[in-house]
PDB file of C-alpha atoms in Angstrom:
ATOM      1  CA  UNK A   1      14.908 -15.912  13.179  1.00 92.00           C
ATOM      2  CA  UNK A   2      18.020 -17.907  12.349  1.00 92.00           C
ATOM      3  CA  UNK A   3      16.015 -21.064  13.065  1.00 92.00           C
ATOM      4  CA  UNK A   4      13.409 -20.376  10.380  1.00 93.00           C
ATOM      5  CA  UNK A   5      15.249 -18.636   7.492  1.00 96.00           C
ATOM      6  CA  UNK A   6      18.599 -18.704   5.752  1.00 97.00           C
ATOM      7  CA  UNK A   7      20.230 -15.532   4.462  1.00 97.00           C
ATOM      8  CA  UNK A   8      21.107 -15.348   0.770  1.00 98.00           C
ATOM      9  CA  UNK A   9      22.736 -11.923   1.031  1.00 97.00           C
ATOM     10  CA  UNK A  10      25.912 -13.054  -0.718  1.00 97.00           C
ATOM     11  CA  UNK A  11      23.865 -13.589  -3.893  1.00 97.00           C
ATOM     12  CA  UNK A  12      22.511 -10.030  -4.131  1.00 97.00           C
ATOM     13  CA  UNK A  13      24.327  -7.340  -6.086  1.00 95.00           C
ATOM     14  CA  UNK A  14      23.882  -3.558  -6.339  1.00 94.00           C
ATOM     15  CA  UNK A  15      23.713  -1.871  -9.729  1.00 95.00           C
ATOM     16  CA  UNK A  16      24.508   1.818 -10.001  1.00 90.00           C
ATOM     17  CA  UNK A  17      21.968   3.747 -12.012  1.00 87.00           C
ATOM     18  CA  UNK A  18      24.409   4.335 -14.853  1.00 87.00           C
ATOM     19  CA  UNK A  19      25.057   0.591 -15.144  1.00 88.00           C
ATOM     20  CA  UNK A  20      21.419  -0.458 -15.233  1.00 94.00           C
ATOM     21  CA  UNK A  21      20.034  -1.470 -18.585  1.00 95.00           C
ATOM     22  CA  UNK A  22      16.276  -1.190 -18.800  1.00 95.00           C
ATOM     23  CA  UNK A  23      14.502  -4.532 -19.045  1.00 96.00           C
ATOM     24  CA  UNK A  24      11.542  -6.624 -17.845  1.00 96.00           C
ATOM     25  CA  UNK A  25      12.893  -7.784 -14.479  1.00 97.00           C
ATOM     26  CA  UNK A  26      12.073  -6.003 -11.182  1.00 96.00           C
ATOM     27  CA  UNK A  27      15.033  -4.443  -9.362  1.00 97.00           C
ATOM     28  CA  UNK A  28      14.322  -4.468  -5.607  1.00 97.00           C
ATOM     29  CA  UNK A  29      15.634  -2.150  -2.922  1.00 96.00           C
ATOM     30  CA  UNK A  30      14.892  -1.719   0.768  1.00 95.00           C
ATOM     31  CA  UNK A  31      11.165  -1.046   0.381  1.00 91.00           C
ATOM     32  CA  UNK A  32      10.172  -2.645  -2.906  1.00 94.00           C
ATOM     33  CA  UNK A  33      10.741  -2.289  -6.640  1.00 95.00           C
ATOM     34  CA  UNK A  34      12.883   0.716  -7.548  1.00 95.00           C
ATOM     35  CA  UNK A  35      13.574  -0.051 -11.227  1.00 95.00           C
ATOM     36  CA  UNK A  36      13.369  -2.685 -13.987  1.00 96.00           C
ATOM     37  CA  UNK A  37      16.532  -4.186 -15.485  1.00 96.00           C
ATOM     38  CA  UNK A  38      17.567  -6.599 -18.222  1.00 96.00           C
ATOM     39  CA  UNK A  39      18.871  -9.362 -15.934  1.00 96.00           C
ATOM     40  CA  UNK A  40      17.942 -11.238 -12.778  1.00 97.00           C
ATOM     41  CA  UNK A  41      19.636 -12.889  -9.788  1.00 98.00           C
ATOM     42  CA  UNK A  42      16.752 -14.903  -8.328  1.00 98.00           C
ATOM     43  CA  UNK A  43      14.013 -17.088  -9.773  1.00 98.00           C
ATOM     44  CA  UNK A  44      11.941 -18.216  -6.777  1.00 97.00           C
ATOM     45  CA  UNK A  45       9.650 -16.741  -4.143  1.00 96.00           C
ATOM     46  CA  UNK A  46      11.777 -15.281  -1.356  1.00 97.00           C
ATOM     47  CA  UNK A  47      11.346 -12.865   1.551  1.00 97.00           C
ATOM     48  CA  UNK A  48      13.014  -9.461   1.377  1.00 98.00           C
ATOM     49  CA  UNK A  49      13.696  -7.544   4.609  1.00 97.00           C
ATOM     50  CA  UNK A  50      14.961  -3.960   4.600  1.00 97.00           C
ATOM     51  CA  UNK A  51      18.593  -3.676   5.673  1.00 97.00           C
ATOM     52  CA  UNK A  52      18.850   0.088   5.964  1.00 96.00           C
ATOM     53  CA  UNK A  53      16.942   3.322   5.498  1.00 94.00           C
ATOM     54  CA  UNK A  54      14.719   5.651   7.512  1.00 93.00           C
ATOM     55  CA  UNK A  55      11.688   3.486   6.738  1.00 93.00           C
ATOM     56  CA  UNK A  56      12.894   0.876   9.246  1.00 95.00           C
ATOM     57  CA  UNK A  57      11.727   3.204  12.019  1.00 92.00           C
ATOM     58  CA  UNK A  58       9.345   5.546  10.161  1.00 92.00           C
ATOM     59  CA  UNK A  59       7.327   2.681   8.607  1.00 90.00           C
ATOM     60  CA  UNK A  60       5.838   4.582   5.695  1.00 90.00           C
ATOM     61  CA  UNK A  61       6.377   1.585   3.401  1.00 90.00           C
ATOM     62  CA  UNK A  62       6.691  -2.181   3.910  1.00 90.00           C
ATOM     63  CA  UNK A  63       9.835  -3.325   5.709  1.00 94.00           C
ATOM     64  CA  UNK A  64       9.327  -6.967   4.778  1.00 95.00           C
ATOM     65  CA  UNK A  65       7.712  -8.252   1.585  1.00 94.00           C
ATOM     66  CA  UNK A  66       7.691 -11.171  -0.845  1.00 94.00           C
ATOM     67  CA  UNK A  67       9.391 -11.231  -4.226  1.00 96.00           C
ATOM     68  CA  UNK A  68       8.600 -13.892  -6.819  1.00 95.00           C
ATOM     69  CA  UNK A  69       9.384 -14.763 -10.411  1.00 96.00           C
ATOM     70  CA  UNK A  70      12.663 -13.506 -11.863  1.00 97.00           C
ATOM     71  CA  UNK A  71      14.128 -10.410 -10.212  1.00 97.00           C
ATOM     72  CA  UNK A  72      17.247  -8.596  -9.012  1.00 98.00           C
ATOM     73  CA  UNK A  73      17.948  -7.471  -5.421  1.00 98.00           C
ATOM     74  CA  UNK A  74      20.418  -4.771  -4.418  1.00 97.00           C
ATOM     75  CA  UNK A  75      22.348  -4.600  -1.146  1.00 96.00           C
ATOM     76  CA  UNK A  76      19.691  -2.610   0.724  1.00 96.00           C
ATOM     77  CA  UNK A  77      17.460  -5.624   1.420  1.00 97.00           C
ATOM     78  CA  UNK A  78      18.244  -8.919   3.130  1.00 97.00           C
ATOM     79  CA  UNK A  79      17.240 -11.933   1.022  1.00 98.00           C
ATOM     80  CA  UNK A  80      15.647 -14.715   3.085  1.00 98.00           C
ATOM     81  CA  UNK A  81      14.694 -18.266   2.168  1.00 97.00           C
ATOM     82  CA  UNK A  82      12.477 -20.095   4.647  1.00 95.00           C
ATOM     83  CA  UNK A  83      13.830 -23.330   6.024  1.00 92.00           C
ATOM     84  CA  UNK A  84      11.875 -26.565   5.818  1.00 88.00           C
ATOM     85  CA  UNK A  85       8.512 -26.614   7.620  1.00 86.00           C
ATOM     86  CA  UNK A  86       8.055 -22.830   7.394  1.00 90.00           C
ATOM     87  CA  UNK A  87       5.730 -20.912   5.066  1.00 87.00           C
ATOM     88  CA  UNK A  88       6.855 -17.781   3.199  1.00 90.00           C
ATOM     89  CA  UNK A  89       3.756 -15.630   3.635  1.00 87.00           C
ATOM     90  CA  UNK A  90       3.387 -16.407   7.338  1.00 87.00           C
ATOM     91  CA  UNK A  91       7.040 -15.606   8.092  1.00 91.00           C
ATOM     92  CA  UNK A  92       6.940 -12.493   5.913  1.00 91.00           C
ATOM     93  CA  UNK A  93       3.846 -11.086   7.635  1.00 86.00           C
ATOM     94  CA  UNK A  94       5.239 -11.959  11.056  1.00 89.00           C
ATOM     95  CA  UNK A  95       8.376  -9.955  10.261  1.00 93.00           C
ATOM     96  CA  UNK A  96       6.414  -7.070   8.725  1.00 90.00           C
ATOM     97  CA  UNK A  97       4.436  -6.601  11.940  1.00 87.00           C
ATOM     98  CA  UNK A  98       7.474  -6.239  14.200  1.00 92.00           C
ATOM     99  CA  UNK A  99       8.742  -3.003  15.721  1.00 93.00           C
ATOM    100  CA  UNK A 100      12.381  -2.812  14.647  1.00 95.00           C
ATOM    101  CA  UNK A 101      13.338   0.174  16.795  1.00 93.00           C
ATOM    102  CA  UNK A 102      15.034  -2.054  19.358  1.00 93.00           C
ATOM    103  CA  UNK A 103      16.971  -3.890  16.636  1.00 95.00           C
ATOM    104  CA  UNK A 104      18.264  -0.757  14.914  1.00 94.00           C
ATOM    105  CA  UNK A 105      22.080  -0.808  14.824  1.00 93.00           C
ATOM    106  CA  UNK A 106      22.538   2.340  12.743  1.00 92.00           C
ATOM    107  CA  UNK A 107      23.587   5.762  13.983  1.00 88.00           C
ATOM    108  CA  UNK A 108      22.758   8.502  11.469  1.00 89.00           C
ATOM    109  CA  UNK A 109      20.779   6.040   9.303  1.00 94.00           C
ATOM    110  CA  UNK A 110      18.648   3.149  10.700  1.00 95.00           C
ATOM    111  CA  UNK A 111      20.094  -0.274   9.877  1.00 96.00           C
ATOM    112  CA  UNK A 112      19.279  -3.927  10.512  1.00 96.00           C
ATOM    113  CA  UNK A 113      22.498  -5.890  10.286  1.00 95.00           C
ATOM    114  CA  UNK A 114      22.507  -9.595   9.553  1.00 96.00           C
ATOM    115  CA  UNK A 115      23.751 -10.801  12.931  1.00 95.00           C
ATOM    116  CA  UNK A 116      21.132  -8.768  14.784  1.00 95.00           C
ATOM    117  CA  UNK A 117      18.398 -10.041  12.470  1.00 96.00           C
ATOM    118  CA  UNK A 118      19.341 -13.623  13.217  1.00 95.00           C
ATOM    119  CA  UNK A 119      18.469 -13.046  16.878  1.00 95.00           C
ATOM    120  CA  UNK A 120      15.015 -11.564  16.256  1.00 95.00           C
ATOM    121  CA  UNK A 121      12.427 -13.938  17.786  1.00 93.00           C
ATOM    122  CA  UNK A 122       9.573 -15.312  15.663  1.00 90.00           C
ATOM    123  CA  UNK A 123       6.777 -17.398  17.150  1.00 84.00           C
ATOM    124  CA  UNK A 124       5.965 -20.178  14.698  1.00 84.00           C
ATOM    125  CA  UNK A 125       3.158 -22.756  14.896  1.00 83.00           C
ATOM    126  CA  UNK A 126       3.328 -25.962  12.848  1.00 85.00           C
ATOM    127  CA  UNK A 127       3.543 -25.801   9.065  1.00 83.00           C
ATOM    128  CA  UNK A 128      -0.146 -26.580   8.469  1.00 85.00           C
ATOM    129  CA  UNK A 129      -1.196 -23.743  10.763  1.00 84.00           C
ATOM    130  CA  UNK A 130       1.347 -21.434   9.132  1.00 85.00           C
ATOM    131  CA  UNK A 131      -0.007 -22.357   5.708  1.00 82.00           C
ATOM    132  CA  UNK A 132      -3.569 -21.713   6.813  1.00 84.00           C
ATOM    133  CA  UNK A 133      -2.682 -18.233   8.052  1.00 79.00           C
ATOM    134  CA  UNK A 134      -0.432 -17.598   5.056  1.00 75.00           C
ATOM    135  CA  UNK A 135      -3.262 -18.496   2.687  1.00 80.00           C
ATOM    136  CA  UNK A 136      -5.525 -15.991   4.437  1.00 79.00           C
ATOM    137  CA  UNK A 137      -2.947 -13.281   3.861  1.00 75.00           C
ATOM    138  CA  UNK A 138      -2.635 -14.233   0.196  1.00 75.00           C
ATOM    139  CA  UNK A 139      -6.396 -14.121  -0.223  1.00 78.00           C
ATOM    140  CA  UNK A 140      -6.537 -10.777   1.553  1.00 75.00           C
ATOM    141  CA  UNK A 141      -3.798  -9.367  -0.671  1.00 70.00           C
ATOM    142  CA  UNK A 142      -5.827 -10.511  -3.664  1.00 69.00           C
ATOM    143  CA  UNK A 143      -8.963  -8.912  -2.234  1.00 74.00           C
ATOM    144  CA  UNK A 144      -7.157  -5.618  -1.658  1.00 68.00           C
ATOM    145  CA  UNK A 145      -5.709  -5.682  -5.174  1.00 65.00           C
ATOM    146  CA  UNK A 146      -9.164  -6.229  -6.643  1.00 65.00           C
ATOM    147  CA  UNK A 147     -10.598  -3.540  -4.415  1.00 64.00           C
ATOM    148  CA  UNK A 148      -8.012  -1.039  -5.637  1.00 61.00           C
ATOM    149  CA  UNK A 149      -9.299  -1.671  -9.162  1.00 58.00           C
ATOM    150  CA  UNK A 150     -13.009  -1.408  -8.373  1.00 51.00           C
ATOM    151  CA  UNK A 151     -15.367  -1.222  -5.339  1.00 49.00           C
ATOM    152  CA  UNK A 152     -16.072  -4.433  -3.404  1.00 44.00           C
ATOM    153  CA  UNK A 153     -19.303  -5.950  -4.690  1.00 48.00           C
ATOM    154  CA  UNK A 154     -21.640  -8.537  -3.253  1.00 47.00           C
ATOM    155  CA  UNK A 155     -24.494 -10.303  -5.079  1.00 51.00           C
ATOM    156  CA  UNK A 156     -26.996  -9.292  -2.399  1.00 48.00           C
ATOM    157  CA  UNK A 157     -25.645  -5.772  -1.833  1.00 43.00           C
ATOM    158  CA  UNK A 158     -25.038  -3.820  -5.020  1.00 42.00           C
ATOM    159  CA  UNK A 159     -24.645  -0.435  -3.301  1.00 38.00           C
ATOM    160  CA  UNK A 160     -21.103   0.270  -2.088  1.00 39.00           C
ATOM    161  CA  UNK A 161     -20.294   2.317   0.963  1.00 39.00           C
ATOM    162  CA  UNK A 162     -17.991   5.311   0.522  1.00 39.00           C
ATOM    163  CA  UNK A 163     -15.982   6.437   3.551  1.00 39.00           C
ATOM    164  CA  UNK A 164     -16.679   9.930   4.841  1.00 38.00           C
ATOM    165  CA  UNK A 165     -14.168  12.086   6.663  1.00 38.00           C
ATOM    166  CA  UNK A 166     -13.402  10.633  10.083  1.00 41.00           C
ATOM    167  CA  UNK A 167     -14.985   7.280   9.263  1.00 39.00           C
ATOM    168  CA  UNK A 168     -12.948   4.078   8.985  1.00 41.00           C
ATOM    169  CA  UNK A 169     -13.982   0.568   7.974  1.00 42.00           C
ATOM    170  CA  UNK A 170     -11.784  -2.496   8.137  1.00 44.00           C
ATOM    171  CA  UNK A 171     -11.526  -6.030   6.853  1.00 43.00           C
ATOM    172  CA  UNK A 172     -10.016  -8.106   9.626  1.00 44.00           C
ATOM    173  CA  UNK A 173      -8.902 -11.714   9.327  1.00 42.00           C
ATOM    174  CA  UNK A 174     -10.402 -14.189  11.775  1.00 42.00           C
ATOM    175  CA  UNK A 175      -8.770 -17.613  11.753  1.00 39.00           C
ATOM    176  CA  UNK A 176     -11.159 -20.261  13.018  1.00 39.00           C
ATOM    177  CA  UNK A 177      -9.902 -23.752  13.731  1.00 38.00           C
ATOM    178  CA  UNK A 178     -12.973 -25.923  13.290  1.00 40.00           C
ATOM    179  CA  UNK A 179     -11.514 -28.640  15.462  1.00 41.00           C
ATOM    180  CA  UNK A 180     -11.005 -26.126  18.265  1.00 37.00           C
ATOM    181  CA  UNK A 181     -14.016 -23.881  17.901  1.00 34.00           C
ATOM    182  CA  UNK A 182     -13.214 -21.829  21.007  1.00 35.00           C
ATOM    183  CA  UNK A 183      -9.922 -20.591  19.546  1.00 34.00           C
ATOM    184  CA  UNK A 184     -10.309 -17.567  17.293  1.00 35.00           C
ATOM    185  CA  UNK A 185      -7.377 -15.299  16.486  1.00 37.00           C
ATOM    186  CA  UNK A 186      -7.784 -11.755  15.204  1.00 38.00           C
ATOM    187  CA  UNK A 187      -4.625 -11.274  13.183  1.00 39.00           C
ATOM    188  CA  UNK A 188      -4.794  -8.332  10.808  1.00 41.00           C
ATOM    189  CA  UNK A 189      -6.965  -5.551   9.463  1.00 44.00           C
ATOM    190  CA  UNK A 190      -6.930  -3.227   6.457  1.00 42.00           C
ATOM    191  CA  UNK A 191      -9.044  -0.124   5.706  1.00 44.00           C
ATOM    192  CA  UNK A 192     -11.486  -0.704   2.862  1.00 43.00           C
ATOM    193  CA  UNK A 193     -14.771   0.529   1.458  1.00 43.00           C
ATOM    194  CA  UNK A 194     -17.552  -1.780   2.642  1.00 41.00           C
ATOM    195  CA  UNK A 195     -20.781  -2.764   0.812  1.00 43.00           C
ATOM    196  CA  UNK A 196     -23.547  -0.709   2.370  1.00 45.00           C
ATOM    197  CA  UNK A 197     -25.743  -3.661   3.312  1.00 42.00           C
ATOM    198  CA  UNK A 198     -23.223  -5.125   5.731  1.00 39.00           C
ATOM    199  CA  UNK A 199     -23.587  -4.515   9.445  1.00 40.00           C
ATOM    200  CA  UNK A 200     -20.596  -3.820  11.662  1.00 44.00           C
ATOM    201  CA  UNK A 201     -19.268  -7.086  13.030  1.00 44.00           C
ATOM    202  CA  UNK A 202     -21.891  -9.151  11.292  1.00 42.00           C
ATOM    203  CA  UNK A 203     -21.203  -9.140   7.575  1.00 42.00           C
ATOM    204  CA  UNK A 204     -18.504 -10.895   5.655  1.00 41.00           C
ATOM    205  CA  UNK A 205     -16.747 -10.913   2.320  1.00 38.00           C
ATOM    206  CA  UNK A 206     -15.593 -14.482   1.794  1.00 37.00           C
ATOM    207  CA  UNK A 207     -13.633 -15.434   4.897  1.00 36.00           C
ATOM    208  CA  UNK A 208     -13.252 -11.832   6.073  1.00 39.00           C
ATOM    209  CA  UNK A 209     -15.511 -10.187   8.642  1.00 42.00           C
ATOM    210  CA  UNK A 210     -16.397  -6.499   8.650  1.00 40.00           C
ATOM    211  CA  UNK A 211     -15.726  -4.138  11.556  1.00 42.00           C
ATOM    212  CA  UNK A 212     -15.703  -0.393  12.020  1.00 41.00           C
ATOM    213  CA  UNK A 213     -13.348   1.826  13.953  1.00 41.00           C
ATOM    214  CA  UNK A 214      -9.852   1.006  15.182  1.00 39.00           C
ATOM    215  CA  UNK A 215     -10.813  -2.086  17.170  1.00 36.00           C
TER     216      UNK A 215
END
Protein backbone atom coordinates (compact mmCIF):
# COMPACT_ATOMS: atom_id res chain seq x y z
CA UNK A 1 0.00 0.00 0.00
CA UNK A 2 2.92 2.32 0.67
CA UNK A 3 3.75 2.11 -3.04
CA UNK A 4 0.41 3.52 -4.18
CA UNK A 5 -0.65 6.09 -1.53
CA UNK A 6 0.88 8.67 0.76
CA UNK A 7 -0.47 9.28 4.26
CA UNK A 8 -1.61 12.79 5.14
CA UNK A 9 -2.43 11.93 8.75
CA UNK A 10 -0.38 14.81 10.14
CA UNK A 11 -2.84 17.22 8.51
CA UNK A 12 -5.97 15.87 10.22
CA UNK A 13 -7.20 17.29 13.51
CA UNK A 14 -9.86 16.15 16.01
CA UNK A 15 -12.46 18.59 17.28
CA UNK A 16 -14.23 17.86 20.54
CA UNK A 17 -17.98 18.28 20.34
CA UNK A 18 -17.93 21.37 22.54
CA UNK A 19 -15.40 23.04 20.24
CA UNK A 20 -17.27 22.38 17.01
CA UNK A 21 -19.08 25.31 15.48
CA UNK A 22 -21.87 24.29 13.15
CA UNK A 23 -21.19 25.07 9.50
CA UNK A 24 -21.42 23.80 5.91
CA UNK A 25 -18.34 21.56 5.83
CA UNK A 26 -18.50 17.78 6.44
CA UNK A 27 -16.63 16.52 9.51
CA UNK A 28 -15.44 12.94 8.84
CA UNK A 29 -14.75 10.17 11.32
CA UNK A 30 -13.89 6.50 10.97
CA UNK A 31 -16.97 5.51 8.97
CA UNK A 32 -18.14 8.69 7.26
CA UNK A 33 -19.61 12.09 8.07
CA UNK A 34 -20.34 12.56 11.77
CA UNK A 35 -21.04 16.32 11.83
CA UNK A 36 -20.83 19.60 9.88
CA UNK A 37 -18.46 22.37 10.98
CA UNK A 38 -17.54 25.92 10.02
CA UNK A 39 -14.01 25.16 8.77
CA UNK A 40 -12.14 22.66 6.62
CA UNK A 41 -8.70 21.02 6.42
CA UNK A 42 -8.81 19.51 2.93
CA UNK A 43 -10.00 20.71 -0.47
CA UNK A 44 -9.41 17.77 -2.83
CA UNK A 45 -10.67 14.25 -3.41
CA UNK A 46 -8.88 11.90 -1.02
CA UNK A 47 -9.32 8.38 0.34
CA UNK A 48 -10.29 7.92 3.98
CA UNK A 49 -9.55 4.60 5.71
CA UNK A 50 -10.83 3.81 9.21
CA UNK A 51 -8.07 3.84 11.82
CA UNK A 52 -10.00 2.42 14.75
CA UNK A 53 -13.41 1.22 15.86
CA UNK A 54 -15.41 -2.01 15.99
CA UNK A 55 -16.51 -1.51 12.38
CA UNK A 56 -13.05 -2.55 11.16
CA UNK A 57 -13.99 -6.15 11.97
CA UNK A 58 -17.81 -5.95 12.16
CA UNK A 59 -18.15 -4.23 8.76
CA UNK A 60 -21.56 -2.68 9.28
CA UNK A 61 -20.43 0.52 7.54
CA UNK A 62 -17.76 1.39 4.96
CA UNK A 63 -14.17 1.08 6.16
CA UNK A 64 -12.76 2.96 3.18
CA UNK A 65 -14.49 5.76 1.28
CA UNK A 66 -13.85 8.89 -0.78
CA UNK A 67 -14.15 12.44 0.48
CA UNK A 68 -14.24 15.40 -1.90
CA UNK A 69 -14.78 19.14 -1.86
CA UNK A 70 -13.95 21.01 1.35
CA UNK A 71 -14.07 18.96 4.54
CA UNK A 72 -12.52 18.22 7.93
CA UNK A 73 -11.13 14.84 9.08
CA UNK A 74 -10.63 13.79 12.69
CA UNK A 75 -7.99 11.37 13.98
CA UNK A 76 -10.14 8.25 13.56
CA UNK A 77 -9.55 7.95 9.81
CA UNK A 78 -6.32 7.73 7.84
CA UNK A 79 -6.13 10.30 5.03
CA UNK A 80 -4.65 8.88 1.82
CA UNK A 81 -3.59 10.58 -1.40
CA UNK A 82 -2.91 8.30 -4.35
CA UNK A 83 0.53 8.52 -5.87
CA UNK A 84 1.04 9.18 -9.57
CA UNK A 85 -0.41 6.58 -11.95
CA UNK A 86 -3.06 5.41 -9.47
CA UNK A 87 -6.79 6.18 -9.53
CA UNK A 88 -8.71 7.17 -6.38
CA UNK A 89 -11.88 5.15 -6.91
CA UNK A 90 -10.04 1.97 -7.89
CA UNK A 91 -7.72 2.12 -4.87
CA UNK A 92 -10.60 3.03 -2.55
CA UNK A 93 -12.76 0.11 -3.68
CA UNK A 94 -9.80 -2.26 -3.53
CA UNK A 95 -9.22 -1.27 0.10
CA UNK A 96 -12.93 -1.42 0.96
CA UNK A 97 -13.13 -5.04 -0.17
CA UNK A 98 -10.30 -6.29 2.05
CA UNK A 99 -10.70 -8.33 5.22
CA UNK A 100 -8.83 -6.35 7.87
CA UNK A 101 -9.01 -8.96 10.62
CA UNK A 102 -5.42 -10.03 10.01
CA UNK A 103 -4.22 -6.41 10.09
CA UNK A 104 -5.96 -5.50 13.34
CA UNK A 105 -3.40 -4.27 15.89
CA UNK A 106 -5.87 -3.30 18.61
CA UNK A 107 -6.65 -5.21 21.78
CA UNK A 108 -9.94 -4.10 23.34
CA UNK A 109 -10.77 -1.94 20.29
CA UNK A 110 -9.87 -2.89 16.66
CA UNK A 111 -7.23 -0.60 15.16
CA UNK A 112 -5.33 -0.22 11.89
CA UNK A 113 -2.10 1.58 12.63
CA UNK A 114 -0.22 3.45 9.94
CA UNK A 115 2.82 1.19 9.75
CA UNK A 116 0.67 -1.92 9.39
CA UNK A 117 -1.44 -0.24 6.71
CA UNK A 118 1.65 0.54 4.68
CA UNK A 119 2.33 -3.19 4.35
CA UNK A 120 -1.15 -4.15 3.14
CA UNK A 121 -0.82 -5.52 -0.42
CA UNK A 122 -2.86 -4.01 -3.27
CA UNK A 123 -2.86 -5.50 -6.76
CA UNK A 124 -2.83 -2.63 -9.25
CA UNK A 125 -3.11 -2.80 -13.05
CA UNK A 126 -1.99 0.13 -15.21
CA UNK A 127 -3.61 3.54 -14.78
CA UNK A 128 -5.89 3.23 -17.82
CA UNK A 129 -7.28 -0.07 -16.54
CA UNK A 130 -7.65 1.40 -13.05
CA UNK A 131 -9.52 4.37 -14.50
CA UNK A 132 -11.82 2.11 -16.48
CA UNK A 133 -12.74 0.12 -13.37
CA UNK A 134 -12.92 3.27 -11.25
CA UNK A 135 -15.33 4.85 -13.72
CA UNK A 136 -17.58 1.79 -13.48
CA UNK A 137 -17.70 2.19 -9.72
CA UNK A 138 -18.54 5.88 -10.05
CA UNK A 139 -21.32 5.10 -12.49
CA UNK A 140 -22.62 2.37 -10.20
CA UNK A 141 -22.59 4.72 -7.22
CA UNK A 142 -24.59 7.17 -9.30
CA UNK A 143 -27.03 4.44 -10.31
CA UNK A 144 -27.51 3.38 -6.69
CA UNK A 145 -28.04 6.99 -5.60
CA UNK A 146 -30.69 7.46 -8.28
CA UNK A 147 -32.28 4.15 -7.36
CA UNK A 148 -32.55 5.20 -3.72
CA UNK A 149 -34.60 8.19 -4.90
CA UNK A 150 -36.91 6.29 -7.25
CA UNK A 151 -37.27 2.80 -8.84
CA UNK A 152 -34.99 1.91 -11.76
CA UNK A 153 -36.84 2.59 -15.01
CA UNK A 154 -36.25 1.45 -18.55
CA UNK A 155 -37.93 2.82 -21.70
CA UNK A 156 -39.04 -0.66 -22.76
CA UNK A 157 -39.96 -1.91 -19.29
CA UNK A 158 -42.11 0.49 -17.30
CA UNK A 159 -43.10 -2.04 -14.62
CA UNK A 160 -40.60 -2.31 -11.76
CA UNK A 161 -39.92 -5.47 -9.84
CA UNK A 162 -40.34 -5.37 -6.06
CA UNK A 163 -38.32 -7.85 -4.01
CA UNK A 164 -40.30 -10.36 -1.96
CA UNK A 165 -39.08 -11.95 1.24
CA UNK A 166 -36.20 -14.32 0.54
CA UNK A 167 -35.64 -12.96 -2.96
CA UNK A 168 -32.49 -11.06 -3.93
CA UNK A 169 -31.55 -9.31 -7.17
CA UNK A 170 -28.18 -7.80 -7.94
CA UNK A 171 -26.47 -5.42 -10.31
CA UNK A 172 -23.00 -6.78 -10.94
CA UNK A 173 -20.24 -5.00 -12.83
CA UNK A 174 -18.71 -6.84 -15.77
CA UNK A 175 -15.59 -5.21 -17.19
CA UNK A 176 -15.07 -6.19 -20.81
CA UNK A 177 -11.84 -5.32 -22.56
CA UNK A 178 -12.82 -5.13 -26.21
CA UNK A 179 -9.26 -5.76 -27.32
CA UNK A 180 -9.18 -8.94 -25.25
CA UNK A 181 -12.70 -10.24 -25.61
CA UNK A 182 -12.01 -13.46 -23.70
CA UNK A 183 -11.17 -11.58 -20.50
CA UNK A 184 -14.22 -10.66 -18.44
CA UNK A 185 -13.94 -9.80 -14.75
CA UNK A 186 -16.88 -9.93 -12.36
CA UNK A 187 -15.92 -7.33 -9.79
CA UNK A 188 -18.83 -6.21 -7.63
CA UNK A 189 -22.53 -6.56 -6.99
CA UNK A 190 -25.21 -4.61 -5.13
CA UNK A 191 -28.80 -5.58 -4.24
CA UNK A 192 -31.36 -3.57 -6.19
CA UNK A 193 -34.92 -3.69 -7.44
CA UNK A 194 -34.91 -4.82 -11.07
CA UNK A 195 -37.31 -3.82 -13.90
CA UNK A 196 -39.71 -6.71 -14.33
CA UNK A 197 -39.02 -7.25 -18.02
CA UNK A 198 -35.39 -8.19 -17.50
CA UNK A 199 -34.36 -11.83 -17.46
CA UNK A 200 -31.78 -13.15 -15.03
CA UNK A 201 -28.35 -12.92 -16.59
CA UNK A 202 -29.66 -11.47 -19.81
CA UNK A 203 -30.83 -7.93 -19.17
CA UNK A 204 -28.82 -4.83 -18.56
CA UNK A 205 -29.09 -1.31 -17.24
CA UNK A 206 -26.42 0.67 -19.06
CA UNK A 207 -23.17 -1.22 -18.57
CA UNK A 208 -24.54 -3.34 -15.72
CA UNK A 209 -25.91 -6.85 -16.14
CA UNK A 210 -28.69 -8.33 -14.03
CA UNK A 211 -28.36 -11.51 -11.96
CA UNK A 212 -30.36 -13.14 -9.21
CA UNK A 213 -29.24 -14.90 -6.07
CA UNK A 214 -25.85 -14.69 -4.37
CA UNK A 215 -23.79 -15.75 -7.38
